[in-house]
Amino acid sequence: VESIMKAPVITCPPHITMMEGMIIMLRHRIHHLCMTATGSPDSPALGILSEHDLLVAQGNHPAVLIRDLHRAQGVDTLAQLRQQADTLAQDYLRREVSVLYIARILTEINDALIRESIRIAARELDWKPPMPFAWLGLGSEGRGEQLLRSDLDNAIIFSPPEDPGLTNEVRNQFLTLASRVNAIIHQCGFEDCPAEIMARNPKWCLTSVEWAERFHAWMHTPGEQEVMHANIFLDFRNVYGDTTLTDQLSATIADALAGNKIFLSLMAKDAVRNPPPLSFFRNFIVEKDGEHRDQFDIKLRAMMPLIDAIRTLTLYHGQFDVKHTVDRLNRLADLEPQNRSLYQEAAEAFEILMRFRAENGLRHQDSGRYLQLDQLSKLDRLQLRNCFHPIRDLQEILETRFQLNLFSR
């Protein structure tokens, strides 16, 4: 049996939903789950849940997309499959599937696309890694919250060569790969990062030693730019490559964060820069000019203030292992039971904001960032407005906990 079975056996409880089963299979790249009485490997087995069961039940399955991504031989095929993922997301949104589940599924699809882009680029270039390395997803991709094909922030970490004099030569080899991978990702419909936070940029293609030094500088001599970069890079996640490099970097960052009150206070100050987006007369604050005049920027004015506040509070507790905003909120609810109801309300608000942006982006085939408020129903506007209450309460916690009124003097 051992010669043909997959090990370890992944188990699940009997009350698991189809969507939860799908995500577990995607994450572990398996085709069967062992259903047990309690969901643990130690409880009695009740049956087997197969990928085929889910396919029959749903009629469509992202595992098929991921399988086809792994089999793709060229960029055109990757691009077609990623377009199918958008169609799948639209279908799920219409069926009122939780937007958090949709985001996790698209994260698995995006990860598969990135891994295949790296393999295709390496094959095209006849490229072999000169040193162990990892491809990092940053920002929303790092948090597992990327629903739309907006820009994908990414970076590379690689082991330093024994001879430090060879570092730039090795870096140039990784930059050659990164340039092609970034181009493939762009061909698959993702925007290039306007701030050039991409692995092809030499600033973000660094050895593990250089990354440790970069984070140390951001945290110990922080200014506005350093805090901005930290907010993006602290959400990093290993998408492809050597996990030892990213595990070591995570441990280094966690040590640097411990007791670093000045840096955390600056993060808190940055997180309250954008207060809840309502004017004195409780009207939505919209863009005053430019291409998006009279539109509401849901990313800048609602999602990022919430994401930044939650990141800061999670790091305040030394919790560096969780990245997804809702996972962070669940962790905070356990750590601060006195604020549990607020964190639950914030999680609900975040899901609502994600759904607004996803539906808007898929409807207009763009980033979904700018909402035309006059196209929203009265109920939608009320629901959107209610999302601002937990943002305000979170910012008040930051102001009190980090004494920002004293800090700004």
Short mmCIF file of C-alpha atoms in Angstrom, two decimals:
data_model
loop_
_atom_site.label_atom_id
_atom_site.label_comp_id
_atom_site.label_asym_id
_atom_site.label_seq_id
_atom_site.Cartn_x
_atom_site.Cartn_y
_atom_site.Cartn_z
CA VAL A 1 0.00 0.00 0.00
CA GLU A 2 2.80 2.39 0.93
CA SER A 3 4.26 2.15 -2.58
CA ILE A 4 1.13 3.56 -4.23
CA MET A 5 -0.45 5.77 -1.56
CA LYS A 6 0.09 9.51 -1.06
CA ALA A 7 1.51 10.35 2.36
CA PRO A 8 0.69 11.88 4.70
CA VAL A 9 -3.04 11.26 4.42
CA ILE A 10 -4.98 14.54 4.61
CA THR A 11 -8.16 14.25 6.66
CA CYS A 12 -11.33 16.32 6.90
CA PRO A 13 -14.47 16.37 9.10
CA PRO A 14 -17.83 15.09 7.79
CA HIS A 15 -19.45 18.55 7.83
CA ILE A 16 -16.91 20.05 5.42
CA THR A 17 -18.35 22.10 2.55
CA MET A 18 -17.51 21.40 -1.10
CA MET A 19 -15.63 24.71 -1.24
CA GLU A 20 -13.53 23.88 1.83
CA GLY A 21 -12.73 20.44 0.43
CA MET A 22 -11.73 22.01 -2.87
CA ILE A 23 -9.34 24.46 -1.20
CA ILE A 24 -7.65 21.70 0.85
CA MET A 25 -7.12 19.61 -2.30
CA LEU A 26 -5.73 22.59 -4.19
CA ARG A 27 -3.39 23.55 -1.37
CA HIS A 28 -1.96 20.05 -0.91
CA ARG A 29 -2.17 19.14 -4.62
CA ILE A 30 -4.04 15.93 -3.87
CA HIS A 31 -7.14 14.27 -5.34
CA HIS A 32 -8.66 12.58 -2.28
CA LEU A 33 -9.48 13.46 1.33
CA CYS A 34 -10.06 10.94 4.09
CA MET A 35 -13.23 11.90 5.97
CA THR A 36 -12.97 11.08 9.69
CA ALA A 37 -15.37 11.45 12.62
CA THR A 38 -13.68 14.57 14.01
CA GLY A 39 -11.49 15.60 11.09
CA SER A 40 -8.30 14.47 12.83
CA PRO A 41 -6.09 11.59 11.62
CA ASP A 42 -6.63 9.81 14.97
CA SER A 43 -10.43 9.46 14.72
CA PRO A 44 -12.32 6.69 12.87
CA ALA A 45 -12.46 6.94 9.08
CA LEU A 46 -15.93 7.46 7.61
CA GLY A 47 -15.19 7.56 3.89
CA ILE A 48 -13.29 9.16 1.04
CA LEU A 49 -14.05 12.50 -0.63
CA SER A 50 -12.56 12.59 -4.12
CA GLU A 51 -11.89 15.33 -6.62
CA HIS A 52 -14.27 13.47 -8.94
CA ASP A 53 -17.05 13.82 -6.33
CA LEU A 54 -16.57 17.57 -6.34
CA LEU A 55 -16.46 17.74 -10.13
CA VAL A 56 -19.74 15.83 -10.40
CA ALA A 57 -21.35 17.94 -7.67
CA GLN A 58 -20.28 21.30 -9.07
CA GLY A 59 -19.90 20.79 -12.78
CA ASN A 60 -16.79 22.97 -12.69
CA HIS A 61 -13.67 22.77 -10.59
CA PRO A 62 -10.58 24.97 -10.26
CA ALA A 63 -8.47 21.83 -9.87
CA VAL A 64 -9.03 21.25 -13.59
CA LEU A 65 -7.70 24.74 -14.30
CA ILE A 66 -4.65 24.13 -12.12
CA ARG A 67 -4.04 20.74 -13.75
CA ASP A 68 -4.16 22.39 -17.17
CA LEU A 69 -1.86 25.19 -15.97
CA HIS A 70 0.70 22.57 -14.91
CA ARG A 71 0.43 20.97 -18.35
CA ALA A 72 0.67 24.25 -20.28
CA GLN A 73 3.53 24.37 -22.75
CA GLY A 74 3.30 28.03 -23.75
CA VAL A 75 2.31 31.51 -22.64
CA ASP A 76 -0.82 31.67 -24.83
CA THR A 77 -2.25 28.66 -23.00
CA LEU A 78 -1.48 30.23 -19.62
CA ALA A 79 -3.27 33.43 -20.66
CA GLN A 80 -6.36 31.52 -21.85
CA LEU A 81 -6.53 29.53 -18.62
CA ARG A 82 -6.22 32.66 -16.48
CA GLN A 83 -9.11 34.19 -18.43
CA GLN A 84 -11.13 31.08 -17.59
CA ALA A 85 -10.34 31.73 -13.92
CA ASP A 86 -12.04 35.13 -14.19
CA THR A 87 -15.09 33.43 -15.70
CA LEU A 88 -15.07 30.96 -12.81
CA ALA A 89 -14.87 33.84 -10.31
CA GLN A 90 -17.81 35.61 -11.97
CA ASP A 91 -19.84 32.41 -11.77
CA TYR A 92 -19.04 31.98 -8.07
CA LEU A 93 -19.95 35.61 -7.34
CA ARG A 94 -23.30 35.14 -9.09
CA ARG A 95 -23.91 32.05 -6.96
CA GLU A 96 -23.17 34.06 -3.78
CA VAL A 97 -20.13 31.94 -2.90
CA SER A 98 -18.11 33.55 -0.10
CA VAL A 99 -15.70 36.03 -1.64
CA LEU A 100 -13.06 34.87 0.86
CA TYR A 101 -13.23 31.35 -0.60
CA ILE A 102 -13.07 32.77 -4.12
CA ALA A 103 -9.95 34.74 -3.18
CA ARG A 104 -8.28 31.64 -1.74
CA ILE A 105 -9.10 29.66 -4.89
CA LEU A 106 -7.76 32.40 -7.16
CA THR A 107 -4.63 32.57 -4.99
CA GLU A 108 -4.01 28.88 -5.69
CA ILE A 109 -4.62 29.50 -9.41
CA ASN A 110 -2.33 32.55 -9.46
CA ASP A 111 0.36 30.62 -7.60
CA ALA A 112 0.15 27.82 -10.17
CA LEU A 113 0.35 30.37 -12.99
CA ILE A 114 3.44 32.00 -11.45
CA ARG A 115 5.16 28.65 -10.94
CA GLU A 116 4.49 27.63 -14.53
CA SER A 117 5.66 31.05 -15.75
CA ILE A 118 8.97 30.45 -13.96
CA ARG A 119 9.31 26.97 -15.48
CA ILE A 120 8.42 28.18 -18.98
CA ALA A 121 10.85 31.12 -18.70
CA ALA A 122 13.63 28.84 -17.46
CA ARG A 123 12.99 26.44 -20.36
CA GLU A 124 12.94 29.24 -22.95
CA LEU A 125 16.17 30.74 -21.60
CA ASP A 126 17.86 27.38 -20.92
CA TRP A 127 18.28 28.82 -17.43
CA LYS A 128 19.37 26.97 -14.30
CA PRO A 129 19.48 28.62 -10.85
CA PRO A 130 23.06 29.52 -9.90
CA MET A 131 22.05 29.45 -6.22
CA PRO A 132 19.00 28.33 -4.21
CA PHE A 133 16.25 30.95 -4.49
CA ALA A 134 12.60 31.73 -3.85
CA TRP A 135 10.01 33.84 -5.66
CA LEU A 136 8.08 36.03 -3.24
CA GLY A 137 4.50 37.22 -3.62
CA LEU A 138 3.96 40.59 -1.95
CA GLY A 139 1.01 42.80 -1.01
CA SER A 140 -2.40 41.30 -1.79
CA GLU A 141 -0.82 38.29 -3.52
CA GLY A 142 1.29 37.65 -0.43
CA ARG A 143 -1.81 37.89 1.78
CA GLY A 144 -3.78 35.58 -0.53
CA GLU A 145 -6.35 38.28 -1.31
CA GLN A 146 -5.78 38.92 -5.03
CA LEU A 147 -9.16 38.61 -6.73
CA LEU A 148 -8.53 40.62 -9.89
CA ARG A 149 -5.75 40.87 -12.44
CA SER A 150 -4.35 44.12 -11.10
CA ASP A 151 -0.59 44.44 -10.55
CA LEU A 152 1.27 41.55 -8.90
CA ASP A 153 4.04 42.76 -6.60
CA ASN A 154 6.90 40.26 -6.40
CA ALA A 155 10.56 39.86 -5.47
CA ILE A 156 13.38 37.29 -5.40
CA ILE A 157 15.52 36.09 -2.49
CA PHE A 158 18.60 33.97 -3.20
CA SER A 159 21.45 32.44 -1.23
CA PRO A 160 24.61 34.55 -1.27
CA PRO A 161 27.52 33.01 -3.20
CA GLU A 162 30.55 31.97 -1.16
CA ASP A 163 32.58 34.65 -2.93
CA PRO A 164 30.83 38.00 -2.24
CA GLY A 165 32.49 39.40 -5.34
CA LEU A 166 30.22 37.20 -7.47
CA THR A 167 26.98 38.54 -5.95
CA ASN A 168 26.13 40.96 -8.76
CA GLU A 169 26.97 38.40 -11.43
CA VAL A 170 24.61 35.91 -9.76
CA ARG A 171 22.00 38.66 -9.31
CA ASN A 172 22.11 39.41 -13.04
CA GLN A 173 21.32 35.78 -13.79
CA PHE A 174 18.23 35.98 -11.58
CA LEU A 175 17.24 39.30 -13.16
CA THR A 176 17.32 37.65 -16.59
CA LEU A 177 14.83 35.06 -15.37
CA ALA A 178 12.71 37.64 -13.53
CA SER A 179 12.40 39.90 -16.57
CA ARG A 180 10.98 37.06 -18.63
CA VAL A 181 8.68 35.85 -15.83
CA ASN A 182 7.31 39.36 -15.28
CA ALA A 183 6.71 39.65 -19.03
CA ILE A 184 4.81 36.32 -19.09
CA ILE A 185 2.66 37.39 -16.13
CA HIS A 186 1.89 40.63 -17.97
CA GLN A 187 0.89 38.65 -21.08
CA CYS A 188 -1.56 36.76 -18.85
CA GLY A 189 -3.44 39.99 -18.18
CA PHE A 190 -1.82 41.27 -14.99
CA GLU A 191 -0.73 44.90 -14.88
CA ASP A 192 2.89 45.87 -14.26
CA CYS A 193 3.42 47.50 -10.89
CA PRO A 194 3.58 51.29 -11.47
CA ALA A 195 6.04 51.59 -8.57
CA GLU A 196 8.17 48.85 -10.20
CA ILE A 197 7.97 46.57 -7.14
CA MET A 198 8.81 43.60 -9.31
CA ALA A 199 11.44 40.89 -9.25
CA ARG A 200 13.04 42.29 -12.42
CA ASN A 201 14.03 45.42 -10.44
CA PRO A 202 17.56 44.97 -8.96
CA LYS A 203 16.31 46.70 -5.78
CA TRP A 204 14.04 43.72 -5.11
CA CYS A 205 16.29 40.87 -6.26
CA LEU A 206 18.53 40.38 -3.23
CA THR A 207 20.49 37.79 -1.30
CA SER A 208 19.11 36.58 2.03
CA VAL A 209 21.76 38.70 3.77
CA GLU A 210 20.78 41.79 1.77
CA TRP A 211 17.09 41.25 2.55
CA ALA A 212 17.85 40.98 6.28
CA GLU A 213 19.82 44.22 6.07
CA ARG A 214 17.04 45.91 4.08
CA PHE A 215 14.37 45.02 6.65
CA HIS A 216 16.68 46.03 9.50
CA ALA A 217 17.16 49.46 7.90
CA TRP A 218 13.41 49.91 7.37
CA MET A 219 12.66 49.02 10.98
CA HIS A 220 15.48 50.81 12.77
CA THR A 221 15.81 54.01 10.71
CA PRO A 222 12.22 54.36 9.50
CA GLY A 223 10.82 57.26 7.53
CA GLU A 224 7.66 57.60 5.46
CA GLN A 225 9.14 55.71 2.48
CA GLU A 226 10.52 52.95 4.69
CA VAL A 227 7.15 52.38 6.38
CA MET A 228 5.43 52.28 2.98
CA HIS A 229 7.84 49.61 1.73
CA ALA A 230 7.57 47.65 4.97
CA ASN A 231 3.78 47.54 4.67
CA ILE A 232 4.14 45.91 1.24
CA PHE A 233 7.03 43.56 1.97
CA LEU A 234 5.97 42.39 5.45
CA ASP A 235 3.14 40.51 3.76
CA PHE A 236 5.55 38.40 1.69
CA ARG A 237 4.85 34.74 0.97
CA ASN A 238 6.93 32.05 -0.69
CA VAL A 239 5.21 31.22 -4.00
CA TYR A 240 8.01 29.14 -5.52
CA GLY A 241 11.38 27.89 -4.42
CA ASP A 242 13.48 27.28 -1.33
CA THR A 243 11.38 27.57 1.84
CA THR A 244 14.48 27.62 4.06
CA LEU A 245 15.36 31.09 2.75
CA THR A 246 11.93 32.52 3.52
CA ASP A 247 11.68 30.75 6.90
CA GLN A 248 15.01 32.26 7.95
CA LEU A 249 13.97 35.72 6.74
CA SER A 250 10.67 35.45 8.64
CA ALA A 251 12.54 34.58 11.84
CA THR A 252 14.93 37.50 11.33
CA ILE A 253 12.04 39.93 10.80
CA ALA A 254 10.13 38.61 13.83
CA ASP A 255 13.21 39.22 16.00
CA ALA A 256 13.64 42.74 14.60
CA LEU A 257 9.96 43.55 15.29
CA ALA A 258 9.99 42.34 18.89
CA GLY A 259 9.78 45.36 21.17
CA ASN A 260 10.37 47.81 18.30
CA LYS A 261 7.88 50.38 19.58
CA ILE A 262 9.08 53.26 17.40
CA PHE A 263 8.62 51.33 14.16
CA LEU A 264 5.22 49.95 15.20
CA SER A 265 4.12 53.46 16.22
CA LEU A 266 5.10 54.75 12.78
CA MET A 267 3.13 51.92 11.18
CA ALA A 268 0.15 52.87 13.36
CA LYS A 269 0.51 56.53 12.39
CA ASP A 270 0.56 55.55 8.72
CA ALA A 271 -2.52 53.33 9.20
CA VAL A 272 -4.66 56.22 10.51
CA ARG A 273 -3.70 58.65 7.72
CA ASN A 274 -6.95 57.96 5.88
CA PRO A 275 -9.88 58.30 8.31
CA PRO A 276 -13.32 56.83 7.49
CA PRO A 277 -14.26 58.36 4.12
CA LEU A 278 -17.31 60.41 5.09
CA SER A 279 -17.52 64.20 5.00
CA PHE A 280 -18.96 66.38 7.78
CA PHE A 281 -22.38 65.92 6.16
CA ARG A 282 -21.83 62.12 6.01
CA ASN A 283 -21.43 62.10 2.25
CA PHE A 284 -18.91 59.78 0.62
CA ILE A 285 -15.54 61.41 -0.04
CA VAL A 286 -14.89 60.97 -3.78
CA GLU A 287 -12.11 61.90 -6.17
CA LYS A 288 -12.19 65.63 -6.91
CA ASP A 289 -10.51 65.65 -10.31
CA GLY A 290 -8.74 63.58 -12.92
CA GLU A 291 -9.83 60.45 -14.75
CA HIS A 292 -11.84 59.17 -11.75
CA ARG A 293 -13.57 62.40 -10.78
CA ASP A 294 -16.67 61.80 -8.59
CA GLN A 295 -15.77 58.13 -8.15
CA PHE A 296 -15.08 56.43 -4.82
CA ASP A 297 -11.63 54.86 -4.37
CA ILE A 298 -12.55 51.73 -2.41
CA LYS A 299 -8.94 50.55 -2.15
CA LEU A 300 -7.37 53.76 -0.81
CA ARG A 301 -10.24 54.96 1.35
CA ALA A 302 -11.66 51.72 2.76
CA MET A 303 -9.66 48.53 2.15
CA MET A 304 -6.12 49.75 2.82
CA PRO A 305 -6.95 51.59 6.08
CA LEU A 306 -8.51 48.36 7.36
CA ILE A 307 -5.68 46.12 6.08
CA ASP A 308 -2.97 48.44 7.46
CA ALA A 309 -4.64 48.72 10.88
CA ILE A 310 -4.99 44.95 11.19
CA ARG A 311 -1.40 44.32 10.07
CA THR A 312 -0.11 46.74 12.70
CA LEU A 313 -2.20 45.24 15.51
CA THR A 314 -1.16 41.70 14.56
CA LEU A 315 2.54 42.61 14.49
CA TYR A 316 2.09 44.40 17.83
CA HIS A 317 1.28 40.96 19.26
CA GLY A 318 4.31 39.42 17.52
CA GLN A 319 2.12 37.36 15.17
CA PHE A 320 4.18 37.23 11.97
CA ASP A 321 2.98 33.83 10.76
CA VAL A 322 -0.49 34.99 9.61
CA LYS A 323 -0.87 37.14 6.50
CA HIS A 324 -4.48 37.02 5.26
CA THR A 325 -6.46 39.91 6.76
CA VAL A 326 -9.33 37.72 7.98
CA ASP A 327 -6.89 35.18 9.45
CA ARG A 328 -5.24 38.08 11.26
CA LEU A 329 -8.61 39.26 12.55
CA ASN A 330 -9.41 35.76 13.83
CA ARG A 331 -6.05 35.66 15.60
CA LEU A 332 -6.67 39.09 17.15
CA ALA A 333 -10.12 37.97 18.33
CA ASP A 334 -8.42 35.14 20.25
CA LEU A 335 -5.70 37.41 21.65
CA GLU A 336 -8.06 40.24 22.62
CA PRO A 337 -11.40 38.69 23.62
CA GLN A 338 -12.55 42.09 24.89
CA ASN A 339 -12.46 43.30 21.25
CA ARG A 340 -13.78 40.10 19.66
CA SER A 341 -17.04 41.65 18.42
CA LEU A 342 -15.14 44.51 16.73
CA TYR A 343 -12.76 42.11 14.97
CA GLN A 344 -15.70 39.98 13.81
CA GLU A 345 -17.42 43.11 12.50
CA ALA A 346 -14.21 44.14 10.73
CA ALA A 347 -13.96 40.70 9.09
CA GLU A 348 -17.52 41.05 7.78
CA ALA A 349 -16.74 44.56 6.51
CA PHE A 350 -13.61 43.32 4.74
CA GLU A 351 -15.55 40.59 2.95
CA ILE A 352 -18.18 43.13 1.84
CA LEU A 353 -15.48 45.49 0.53
CA MET A 354 -13.79 42.65 -1.34
CA ARG A 355 -17.08 41.69 -2.97
CA PHE A 356 -17.81 45.28 -4.03
CA ARG A 357 -14.38 45.58 -5.62
CA ALA A 358 -14.48 42.14 -7.27
CA GLU A 359 -17.91 42.65 -8.82
CA ASN A 360 -16.95 46.13 -10.01
CA GLY A 361 -13.65 44.93 -11.50
CA LEU A 362 -15.08 41.90 -13.27
CA ARG A 363 -17.95 44.02 -14.62
CA HIS A 364 -15.60 46.65 -16.09
CA GLN A 365 -12.59 44.38 -16.72
CA ASP A 366 -10.30 46.59 -14.62
CA SER A 367 -8.87 46.77 -11.10
CA GLY A 368 -12.33 47.45 -9.63
CA ARG A 369 -10.79 50.16 -7.50
CA TYR A 370 -13.09 53.05 -8.42
CA LEU A 371 -16.82 52.77 -7.71
CA GLN A 372 -19.43 54.87 -9.50
CA LEU A 373 -21.63 55.58 -6.49
CA ASP A 374 -24.67 56.66 -8.51
CA GLN A 375 -24.75 53.14 -9.99
CA LEU A 376 -25.12 51.55 -6.55
CA SER A 377 -28.51 50.82 -5.06
CA LYS A 378 -29.58 52.57 -1.87
CA LEU A 379 -29.03 49.31 0.02
CA ASP A 380 -25.52 48.92 -1.44
CA ARG A 381 -24.58 52.46 -0.41
CA LEU A 382 -25.86 51.80 3.11
CA GLN A 383 -23.93 48.53 3.29
CA LEU A 384 -20.78 50.28 2.07
CA ARG A 385 -21.24 53.10 4.58
CA ASN A 386 -21.62 50.59 7.44
CA CYS A 387 -18.18 49.17 6.60
CA PHE A 388 -16.61 52.43 7.77
CA HIS A 389 -17.67 51.98 11.41
CA PRO A 390 -15.18 49.20 12.27
CA ILE A 391 -12.45 51.09 10.37
CA ARG A 392 -13.03 54.09 12.62
CA ASP A 393 -13.02 51.90 15.75
CA LEU A 394 -9.80 50.15 14.69
CA GLN A 395 -8.11 53.49 14.11
CA GLU A 396 -9.22 54.64 17.55
CA ILE A 397 -7.58 51.55 19.07
CA LEU A 398 -4.35 52.41 17.24
CA GLU A 399 -4.46 56.03 18.39
CA THR A 400 -4.94 54.97 22.01
CA ARG A 401 -2.58 51.98 22.08
CA PHE A 402 0.29 53.81 20.40
CA GLN A 403 -0.50 57.23 21.96
CA LEU A 404 -0.42 58.82 18.52
CA ASN A 405 -1.55 62.19 19.88
CA LEU A 406 1.74 62.34 21.83
CA PHE A 407 3.74 60.68 19.06
CA SER A 408 2.92 63.42 16.54
CA ARG A 409 4.16 66.24 18.75
#
